[in-house]
PDB file of C-alpha atoms in Angstrom:
ATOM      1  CA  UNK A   1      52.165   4.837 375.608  1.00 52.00           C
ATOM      2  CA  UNK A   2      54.479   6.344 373.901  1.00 54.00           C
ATOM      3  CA  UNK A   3      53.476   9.014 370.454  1.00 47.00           C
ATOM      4  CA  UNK A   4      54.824   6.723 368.084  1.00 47.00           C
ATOM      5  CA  UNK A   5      53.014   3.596 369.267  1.00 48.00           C
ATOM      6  CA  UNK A   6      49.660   5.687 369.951  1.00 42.00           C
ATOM      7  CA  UNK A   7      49.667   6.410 366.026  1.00 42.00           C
ATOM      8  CA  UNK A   8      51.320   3.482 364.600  1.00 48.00           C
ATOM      9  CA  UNK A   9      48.202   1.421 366.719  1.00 48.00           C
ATOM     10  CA  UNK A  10      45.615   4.196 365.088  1.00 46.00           C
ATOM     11  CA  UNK A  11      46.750   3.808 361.904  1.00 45.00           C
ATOM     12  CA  UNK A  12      46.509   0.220 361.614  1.00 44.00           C
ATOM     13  CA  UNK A  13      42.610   0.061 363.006  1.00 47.00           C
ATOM     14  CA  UNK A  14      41.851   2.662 360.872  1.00 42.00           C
ATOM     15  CA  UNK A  15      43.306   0.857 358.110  1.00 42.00           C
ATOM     16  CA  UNK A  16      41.077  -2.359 358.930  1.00 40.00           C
ATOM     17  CA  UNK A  17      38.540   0.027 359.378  1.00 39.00           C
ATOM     18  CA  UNK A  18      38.398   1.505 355.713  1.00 39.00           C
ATOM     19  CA  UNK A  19      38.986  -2.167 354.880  1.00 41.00           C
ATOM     20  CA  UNK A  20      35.818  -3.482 356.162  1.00 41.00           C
ATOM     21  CA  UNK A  21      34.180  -0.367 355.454  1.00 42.00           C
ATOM     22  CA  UNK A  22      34.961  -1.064 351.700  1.00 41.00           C
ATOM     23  CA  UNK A  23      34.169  -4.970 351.821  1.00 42.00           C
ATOM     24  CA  UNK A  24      30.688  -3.939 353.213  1.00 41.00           C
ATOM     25  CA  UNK A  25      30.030  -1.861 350.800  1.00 40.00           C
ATOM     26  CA  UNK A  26      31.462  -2.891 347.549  1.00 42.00           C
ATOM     27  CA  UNK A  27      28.785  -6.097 348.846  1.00 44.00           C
ATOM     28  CA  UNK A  28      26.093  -4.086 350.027  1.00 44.00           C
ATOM     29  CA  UNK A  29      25.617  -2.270 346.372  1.00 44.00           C
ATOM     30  CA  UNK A  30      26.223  -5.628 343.738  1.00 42.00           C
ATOM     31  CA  UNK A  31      26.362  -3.728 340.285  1.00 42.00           C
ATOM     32  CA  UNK A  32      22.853  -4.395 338.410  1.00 40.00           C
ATOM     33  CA  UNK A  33      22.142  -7.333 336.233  1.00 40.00           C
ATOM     34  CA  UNK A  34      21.759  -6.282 332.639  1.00 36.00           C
ATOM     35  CA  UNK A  35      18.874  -7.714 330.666  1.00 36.00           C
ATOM     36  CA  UNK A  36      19.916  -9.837 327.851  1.00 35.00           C
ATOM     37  CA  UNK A  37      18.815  -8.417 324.652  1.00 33.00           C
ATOM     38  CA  UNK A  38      15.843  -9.525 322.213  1.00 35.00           C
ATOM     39  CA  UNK A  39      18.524 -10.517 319.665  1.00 36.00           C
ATOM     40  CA  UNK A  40      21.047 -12.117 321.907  1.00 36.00           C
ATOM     41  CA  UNK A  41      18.233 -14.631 323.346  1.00 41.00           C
ATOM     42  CA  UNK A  42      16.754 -15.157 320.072  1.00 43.00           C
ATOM     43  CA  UNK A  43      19.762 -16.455 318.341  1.00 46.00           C
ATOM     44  CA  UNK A  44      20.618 -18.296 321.105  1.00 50.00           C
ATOM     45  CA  UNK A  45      18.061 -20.481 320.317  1.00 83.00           C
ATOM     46  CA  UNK A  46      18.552 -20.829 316.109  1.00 93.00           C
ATOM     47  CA  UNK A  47      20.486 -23.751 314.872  1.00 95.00           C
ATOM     48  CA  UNK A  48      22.943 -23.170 311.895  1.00 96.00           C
ATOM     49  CA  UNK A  49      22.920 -26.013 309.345  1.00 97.00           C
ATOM     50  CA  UNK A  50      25.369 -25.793 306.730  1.00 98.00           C
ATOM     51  CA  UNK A  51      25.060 -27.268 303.278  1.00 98.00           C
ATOM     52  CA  UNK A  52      27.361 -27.396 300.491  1.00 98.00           C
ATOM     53  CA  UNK A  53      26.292 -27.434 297.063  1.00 98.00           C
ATOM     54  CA  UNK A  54      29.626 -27.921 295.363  1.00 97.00           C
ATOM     55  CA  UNK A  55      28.342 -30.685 293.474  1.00 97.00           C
ATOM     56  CA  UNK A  56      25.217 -29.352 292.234  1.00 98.00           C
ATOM     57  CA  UNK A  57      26.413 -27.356 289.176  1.00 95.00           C
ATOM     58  CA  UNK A  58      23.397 -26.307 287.111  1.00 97.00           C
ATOM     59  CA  UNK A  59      21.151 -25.858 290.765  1.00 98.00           C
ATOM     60  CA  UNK A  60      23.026 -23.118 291.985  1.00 97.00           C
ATOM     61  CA  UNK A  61      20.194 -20.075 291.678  1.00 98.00           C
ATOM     62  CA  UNK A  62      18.119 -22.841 292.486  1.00 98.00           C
ATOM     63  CA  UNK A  63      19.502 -24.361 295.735  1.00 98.00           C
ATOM     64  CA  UNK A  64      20.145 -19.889 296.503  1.00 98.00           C
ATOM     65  CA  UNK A  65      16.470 -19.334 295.990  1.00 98.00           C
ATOM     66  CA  UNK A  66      15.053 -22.390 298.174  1.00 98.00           C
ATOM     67  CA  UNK A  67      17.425 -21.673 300.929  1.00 98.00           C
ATOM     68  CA  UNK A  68      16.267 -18.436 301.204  1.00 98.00           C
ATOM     69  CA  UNK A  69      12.263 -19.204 301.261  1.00 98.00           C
ATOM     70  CA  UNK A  70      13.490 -21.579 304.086  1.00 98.00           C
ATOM     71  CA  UNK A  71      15.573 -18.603 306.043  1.00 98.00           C
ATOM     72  CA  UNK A  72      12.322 -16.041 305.300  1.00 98.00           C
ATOM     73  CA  UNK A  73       9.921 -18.304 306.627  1.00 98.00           C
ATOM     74  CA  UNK A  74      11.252 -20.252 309.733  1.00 97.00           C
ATOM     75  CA  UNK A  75      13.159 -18.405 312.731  1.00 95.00           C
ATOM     76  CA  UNK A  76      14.922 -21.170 314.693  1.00 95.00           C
ATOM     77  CA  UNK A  77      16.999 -22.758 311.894  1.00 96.00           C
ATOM     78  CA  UNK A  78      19.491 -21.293 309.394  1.00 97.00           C
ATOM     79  CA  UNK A  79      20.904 -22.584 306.254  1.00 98.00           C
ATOM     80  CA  UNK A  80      24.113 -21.177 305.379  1.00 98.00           C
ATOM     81  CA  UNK A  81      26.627 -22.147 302.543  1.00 98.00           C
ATOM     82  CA  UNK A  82      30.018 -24.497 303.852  1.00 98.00           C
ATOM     83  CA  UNK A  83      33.456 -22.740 303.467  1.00 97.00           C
ATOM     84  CA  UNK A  84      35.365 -24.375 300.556  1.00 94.00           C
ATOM     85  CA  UNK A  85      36.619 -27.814 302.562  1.00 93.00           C
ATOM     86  CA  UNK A  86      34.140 -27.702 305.492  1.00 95.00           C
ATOM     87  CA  UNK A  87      32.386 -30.207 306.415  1.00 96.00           C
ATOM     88  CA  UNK A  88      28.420 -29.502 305.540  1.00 98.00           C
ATOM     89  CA  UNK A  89      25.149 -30.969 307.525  1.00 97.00           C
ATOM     90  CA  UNK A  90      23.240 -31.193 303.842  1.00 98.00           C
ATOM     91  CA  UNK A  91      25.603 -32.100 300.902  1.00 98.00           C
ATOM     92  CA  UNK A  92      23.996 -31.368 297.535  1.00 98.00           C
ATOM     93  CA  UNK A  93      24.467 -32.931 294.507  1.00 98.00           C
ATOM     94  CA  UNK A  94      23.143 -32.739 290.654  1.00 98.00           C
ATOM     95  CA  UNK A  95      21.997 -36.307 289.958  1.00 97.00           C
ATOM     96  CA  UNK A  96      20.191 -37.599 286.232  1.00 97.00           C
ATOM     97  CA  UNK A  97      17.225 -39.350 287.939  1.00 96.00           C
ATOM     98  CA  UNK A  98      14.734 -38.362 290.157  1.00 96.00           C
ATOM     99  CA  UNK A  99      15.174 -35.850 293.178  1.00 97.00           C
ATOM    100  CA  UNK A 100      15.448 -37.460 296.603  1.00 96.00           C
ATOM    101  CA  UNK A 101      16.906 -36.747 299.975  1.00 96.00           C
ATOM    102  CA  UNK A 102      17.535 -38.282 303.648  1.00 94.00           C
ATOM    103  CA  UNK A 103      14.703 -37.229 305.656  1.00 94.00           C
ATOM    104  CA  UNK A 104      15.494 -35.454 308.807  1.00 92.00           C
ATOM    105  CA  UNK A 105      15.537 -33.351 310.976  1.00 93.00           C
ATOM    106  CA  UNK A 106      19.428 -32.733 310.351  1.00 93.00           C
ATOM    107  CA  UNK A 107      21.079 -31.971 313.400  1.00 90.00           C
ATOM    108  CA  UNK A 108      24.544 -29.948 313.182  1.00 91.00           C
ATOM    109  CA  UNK A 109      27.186 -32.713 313.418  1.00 90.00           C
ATOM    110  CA  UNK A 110      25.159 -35.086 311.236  1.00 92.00           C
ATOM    111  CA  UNK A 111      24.687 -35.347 307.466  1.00 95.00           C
ATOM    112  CA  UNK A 112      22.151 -36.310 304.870  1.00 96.00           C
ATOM    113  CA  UNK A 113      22.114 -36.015 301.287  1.00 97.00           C
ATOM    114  CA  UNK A 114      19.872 -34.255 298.673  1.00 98.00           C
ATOM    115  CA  UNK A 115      19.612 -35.572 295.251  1.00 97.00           C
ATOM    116  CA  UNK A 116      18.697 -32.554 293.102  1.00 98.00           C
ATOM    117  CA  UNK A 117      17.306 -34.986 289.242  1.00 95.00           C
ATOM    118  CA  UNK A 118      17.381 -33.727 286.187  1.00 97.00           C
ATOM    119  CA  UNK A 119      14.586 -36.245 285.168  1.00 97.00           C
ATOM    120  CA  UNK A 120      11.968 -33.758 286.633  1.00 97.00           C
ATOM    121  CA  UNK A 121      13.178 -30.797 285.324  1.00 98.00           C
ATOM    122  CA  UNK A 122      12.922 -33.149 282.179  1.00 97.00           C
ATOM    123  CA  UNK A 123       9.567 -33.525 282.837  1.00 96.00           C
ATOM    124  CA  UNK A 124       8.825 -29.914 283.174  1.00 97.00           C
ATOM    125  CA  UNK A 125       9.086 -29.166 286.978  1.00 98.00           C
ATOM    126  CA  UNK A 126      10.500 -26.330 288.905  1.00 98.00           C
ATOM    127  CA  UNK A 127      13.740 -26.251 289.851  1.00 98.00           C
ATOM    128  CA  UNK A 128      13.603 -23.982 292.632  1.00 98.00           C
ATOM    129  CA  UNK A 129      10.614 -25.761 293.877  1.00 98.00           C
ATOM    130  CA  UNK A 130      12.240 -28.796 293.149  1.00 98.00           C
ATOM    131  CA  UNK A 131      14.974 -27.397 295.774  1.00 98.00           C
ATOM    132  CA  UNK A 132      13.158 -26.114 298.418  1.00 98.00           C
ATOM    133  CA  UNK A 133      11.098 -29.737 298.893  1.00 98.00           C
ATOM    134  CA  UNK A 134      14.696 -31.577 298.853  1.00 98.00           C
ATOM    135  CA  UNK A 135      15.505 -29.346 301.790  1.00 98.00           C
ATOM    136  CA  UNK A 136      12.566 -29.829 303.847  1.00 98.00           C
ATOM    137  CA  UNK A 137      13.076 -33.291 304.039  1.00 96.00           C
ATOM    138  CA  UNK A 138      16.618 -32.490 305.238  1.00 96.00           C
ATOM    139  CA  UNK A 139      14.787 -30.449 307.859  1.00 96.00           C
ATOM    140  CA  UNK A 140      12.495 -33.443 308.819  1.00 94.00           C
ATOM    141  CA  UNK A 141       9.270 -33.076 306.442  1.00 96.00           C
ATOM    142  CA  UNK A 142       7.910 -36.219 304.704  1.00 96.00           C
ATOM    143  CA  UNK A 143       5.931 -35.930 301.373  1.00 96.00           C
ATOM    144  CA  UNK A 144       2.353 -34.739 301.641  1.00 95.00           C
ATOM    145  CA  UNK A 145       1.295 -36.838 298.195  1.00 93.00           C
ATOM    146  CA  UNK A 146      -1.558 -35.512 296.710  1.00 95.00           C
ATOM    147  CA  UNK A 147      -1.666 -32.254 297.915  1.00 96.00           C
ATOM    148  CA  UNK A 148      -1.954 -29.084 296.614  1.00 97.00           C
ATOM    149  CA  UNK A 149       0.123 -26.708 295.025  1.00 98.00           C
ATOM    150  CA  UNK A 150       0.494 -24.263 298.281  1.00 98.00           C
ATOM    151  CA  UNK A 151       1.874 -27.189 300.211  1.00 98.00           C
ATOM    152  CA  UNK A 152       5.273 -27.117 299.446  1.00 98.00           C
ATOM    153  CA  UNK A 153       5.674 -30.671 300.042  1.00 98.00           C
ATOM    154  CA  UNK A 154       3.008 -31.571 298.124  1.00 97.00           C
ATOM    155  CA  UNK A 155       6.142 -32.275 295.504  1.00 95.00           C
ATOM    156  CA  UNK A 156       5.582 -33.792 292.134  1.00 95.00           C
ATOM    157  CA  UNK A 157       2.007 -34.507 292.924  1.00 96.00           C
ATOM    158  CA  UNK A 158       0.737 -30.983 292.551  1.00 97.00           C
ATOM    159  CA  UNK A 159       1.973 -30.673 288.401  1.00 97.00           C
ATOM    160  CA  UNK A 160       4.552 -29.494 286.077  1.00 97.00           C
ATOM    161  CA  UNK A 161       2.636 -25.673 286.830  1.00 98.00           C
ATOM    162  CA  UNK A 162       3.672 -25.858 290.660  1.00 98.00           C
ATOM    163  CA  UNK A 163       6.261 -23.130 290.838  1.00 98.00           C
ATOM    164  CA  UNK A 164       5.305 -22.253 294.906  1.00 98.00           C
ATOM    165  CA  UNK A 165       8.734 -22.619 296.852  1.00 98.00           C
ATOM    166  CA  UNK A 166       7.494 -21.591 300.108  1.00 98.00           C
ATOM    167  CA  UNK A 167       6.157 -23.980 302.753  1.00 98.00           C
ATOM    168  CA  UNK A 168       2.490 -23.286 304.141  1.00 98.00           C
ATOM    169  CA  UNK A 169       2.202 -22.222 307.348  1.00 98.00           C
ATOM    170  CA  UNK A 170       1.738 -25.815 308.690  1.00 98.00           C
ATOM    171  CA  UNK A 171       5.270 -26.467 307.468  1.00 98.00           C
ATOM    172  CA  UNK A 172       6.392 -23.756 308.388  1.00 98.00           C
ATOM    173  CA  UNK A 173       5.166 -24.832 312.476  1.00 97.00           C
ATOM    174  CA  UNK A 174       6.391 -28.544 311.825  1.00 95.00           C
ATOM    175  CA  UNK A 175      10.271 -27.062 311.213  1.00 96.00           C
ATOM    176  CA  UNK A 176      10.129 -24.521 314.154  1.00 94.00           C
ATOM    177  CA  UNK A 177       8.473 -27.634 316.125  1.00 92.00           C
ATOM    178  CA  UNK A 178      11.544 -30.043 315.037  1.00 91.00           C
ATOM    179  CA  UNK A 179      14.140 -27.436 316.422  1.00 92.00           C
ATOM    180  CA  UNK A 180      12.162 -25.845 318.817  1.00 89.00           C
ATOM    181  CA  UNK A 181      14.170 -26.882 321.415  1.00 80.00           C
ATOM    182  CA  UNK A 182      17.854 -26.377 320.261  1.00 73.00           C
ATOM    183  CA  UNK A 183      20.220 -29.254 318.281  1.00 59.00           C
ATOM    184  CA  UNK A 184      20.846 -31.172 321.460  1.00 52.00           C
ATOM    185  CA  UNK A 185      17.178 -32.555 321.540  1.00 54.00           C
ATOM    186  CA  UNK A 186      16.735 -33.578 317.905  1.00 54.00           C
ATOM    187  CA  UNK A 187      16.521 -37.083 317.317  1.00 55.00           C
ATOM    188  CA  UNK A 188      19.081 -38.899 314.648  1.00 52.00           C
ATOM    189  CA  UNK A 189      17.740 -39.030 311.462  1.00 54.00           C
ATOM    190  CA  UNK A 190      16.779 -42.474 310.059  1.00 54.00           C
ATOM    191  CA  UNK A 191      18.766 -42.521 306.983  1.00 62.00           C
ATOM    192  CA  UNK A 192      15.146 -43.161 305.372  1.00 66.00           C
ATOM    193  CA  UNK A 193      15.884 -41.966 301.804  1.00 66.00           C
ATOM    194  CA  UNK A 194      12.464 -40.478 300.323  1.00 60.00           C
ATOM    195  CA  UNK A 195      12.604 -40.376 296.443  1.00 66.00           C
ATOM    196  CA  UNK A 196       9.835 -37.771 294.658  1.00 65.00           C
ATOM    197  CA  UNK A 197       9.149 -39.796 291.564  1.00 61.00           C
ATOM    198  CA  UNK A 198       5.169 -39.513 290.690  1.00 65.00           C
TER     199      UNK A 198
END
């Protein structure tokens, strides 16, 4: 065999060589998994509805302030405001009667309406609490007529000196409940329209 065959025949097995030596271990040692983080698996989980209360002029602090006792108090949904033009899961609007909404749960996609009436205010309720009810129907709470004061849904029937925005703790579980599982599983809302006259 001649020199030049002899090395031209070693260099291509050790090529293969260093090949499958590579292969083996590139395989052997699979880089590790990384944990996914707290956050990342936690928001995973949190639906964003979107609401737009363009045509609620005269509710605006109060639609802020209820949508934030909502975002302080459950974990797995989020209210945030539409871009100008976007289309909005909860549409808002400043009516003269009574306040009233579509019940829900409000999936993203879908759309109800909230009824924000000056006739309460009228009458000497709160507006913010007035606003934070409206969206827990949205959100799939029915009225809880009588009830007291802490029950946020209690509406109308706990007085003109209800001023408690923030759901109880049992409303609180009924929302986390209703989304508990992600948008995909909620059920279509009924278009049930629950009006919070006394």
């Amino acid at each position: 065999m001649s020199l030049y065959t002899w090395l031209r025949t070693a260099t291509v097995g050790f090529t293969v060589v260093l090949a499958t030596a590579t292969a083996t271990t590139a395989n052997a040692a699979p880089a590790p998994a990384t944990e996914p983080s707290a956050t990342a698996s936690s928001s995973a989980a949190v639906v964003t509805l979107r609401y737009d209360d363009s045509r609620a002029g005269g509710w605006e602090a109060a639609i802020a302030a209820g949508v934030a006792s909502w975002n302080a108090n459950v974990d797995n949904v989020k209210l945030v405001e539409a871009a100008p033009g976007a289309r909005a899961e909860i549409v808002i609007v400043a009516t003269t009667g009574w306040p009233q909404a579509t019940l829900g749960p409000v999936r993203p996609g879908r759309q109800v309406r909230v009824e924000l009436g000056s006739q309460a205010v009228s009458q000497g309720y709160d507006k913010t609490r007035i606003a934070a009810h409206e969206l827990g129907h949205s959100l799939g709470l029915p009225d809880t007529k009588p009830g007291p004061c802490s029950q946020l849904m209690s509406g109308s029937s706990a007085g003109t000196a209800c001023v408690n925005a923030i759901p109880n703790a049992t409303e609180q579980a009924r929302v986390e409940s209703a989304y508990a599982a992600g948008a995909a599983s909620l059920v279509a809302t009924d278009g049930r329209t629950v009006v919070d006259a006394p």
